[in-house]
Amino acid sequence: MTTKLAAPETSGSTTTAGRGKRPRPPFGVSVISVLAVLIALFALIPLGYVIVMTAATGWDTAVKLIFRERVGELLLNTVLLMLATVPLCLILGVGGAWLVERTQLKGHKWWAVLLAAPLAIPAFVNSYAWVSAIPSLEGLWSGVLIATLSYFPLVYIPAAATLSRLDPAIEQSAASLGLGAWRAFFRVVLPQLRIAMTGGALLVSLHLLAEYGAFAMIRFDTFTTAIMVQYQSTFNGTAGNMLASVLVFLCLILLLVEVRSRGSARYARIGSGAQARALRLPLRAYQLPAQLFLIALTALAFGLPLAFVLRWIYSGGPEIWAAEEFLPALLQTLVYGLAGALATTVVAFPMAYLAVRHPSWFSKALELSNYITSSMPGIVVGLAFVTVSIKAAPNLYQTSALLIAAYVLLFLPRALVNIRSGLAQAPKELDEAAQALGKPPLLAFLRVTLRLTAPAAAGGAALVFLAIVNELTATLLLSPNGTRTLATEFWSKSSEIDYAGAAPYALLMILISAPMTYLLFQQSKKAAGQ
């Protein structure tokens, strides 16, 4: 009797494990691409609105409205604001992250939270507090001061998260080659922060382009404040659209610079063994200056705004706490914030996946479409949705669904930058290994990639929630009749110079935002595996 022996499996066999086929991406690249294209087309609705309105204006009128002295003044203000604010945010954000994560800073665990705390103060509340402290505050440098104190945490949080999970072996290797602490930082550590720095700088820049309330309070004119004046005061839609077209052009330049500076370097770590804990550098004589610097920074960015909000509450007395006024605003703010954060995070995944796992001109173009829309002022996005919904889908006009859709488009980059950073540090080889072991692509994605990216996604969702809590102009235009949020009620009171009446809404926004800011801190530590 002849026994037939099974042939041993080799790399050239036709078994499932040895065919040499490259595992399919989760869900299939084609499905993800289709979803990303649909999202991009939806995101381009406000831009299409601006283009259509511009074309309807006519070439001669458009040229006359764009190339005029007023536009030059607004352009100069906006560019100077960005040139001063973005570098300051990078210095404060990266410097604070390095002190907290890489030095023997006393109380570094407390400072890690406190440096993120200013994110809980809306920019227009920050401006409201500074105007209360210095009524004569106005102009460019006032705008730089308020914007820097409001937005530097957008750089600090991703930089601190990256430093906390950065393999100290690269610094040890630099030290073994004779590099001192400072030279190692600039030559080895700083390049590893490229994604965090470029993403954070982009977020700060987009905020500067779209911010209205903070600059309106200090009477500093930017494109956004001018567009609001055109739409709300003179109802000159043509002039407003021309200003919006210049704003979109500025955003396009920023996005091209960010994509180019991001590079294609790989930051994921693959290897055996556990990652060593980083050795913290002693500060010695610099301990006191570092403590004083951080105390001054948090006092100006968080302490002063909170102190003046509490001062106005004390001045207003118990009568400003009318439950029938602030409770509906509080509940509606929470509902819209949670719904918008969830929707935005889900929508951001296809874009982020293509950008990290399949980078190409196609993925960059899709990503670019979302950043362009998010850079537009909320009032432009709101008016675009009003016009399109009335003409194409009247049943959607003044519905919660339309308002949440506007939130998604306005704040998608907040989730996208975080998810992209998380995916960049989730090695695709782990997902491919799971598929090679027989896991279906979807299951491999859920158990491996999604779990590794979840902390970054939660951080992005928290950022979106914070943005929705503080959103003003789109909410005013798109919310259903009877909708009242904390931001809109605060703006209504403060616009009437009722600073005491506005204070409870400001405090509630801070109290809601504070736990989400702490969540960002916790999620950054979870991402670092601590």
Short mmCIF file of N, CA and C in Angstrom, two decimals, residues 37 80 181 220 222 245 302 405 513:
data_model
loop_
_atom_site.label_atom_id
_atom_site.label_comp_id
_atom_site.label_asym_id
_atom_site.label_seq_id
_atom_site.Cartn_x
_atom_site.Cartn_y
_atom_site.Cartn_z
N VAL A 37 -14.26 60.39 -1.67
CA VAL A 37 -14.68 61.28 -2.76
C VAL A 37 -16.03 61.90 -2.45
N LEU A 80 0.22 89.54 8.72
CA LEU A 80 1.02 89.92 9.89
C LEU A 80 0.57 89.15 11.12
N ALA A 181 22.87 67.69 24.87
CA ALA A 181 21.41 67.67 24.99
C ALA A 181 20.75 68.61 23.99
N PHE A 220 -10.12 94.62 15.69
CA PHE A 220 -9.02 94.33 14.77
C PHE A 220 -9.61 93.70 13.51
N THR A 222 -9.93 91.71 10.15
CA THR A 222 -9.39 90.66 9.31
C THR A 222 -10.43 90.37 8.22
N SER A 245 -13.32 84.74 -1.39
CA SER A 245 -12.46 84.12 -2.41
C SER A 245 -10.99 84.37 -2.10
N PHE A 302 -4.97 81.30 31.11
CA PHE A 302 -6.11 80.64 31.78
C PHE A 302 -6.58 81.39 33.02
N ALA A 405 -24.17 68.86 9.97
CA ALA A 405 -23.38 68.75 8.74
C ALA A 405 -22.42 69.93 8.60
N SER A 513 -15.86 72.64 28.73
CA SER A 513 -14.64 72.40 27.96
C SER A 513 -13.52 71.81 28.80
#
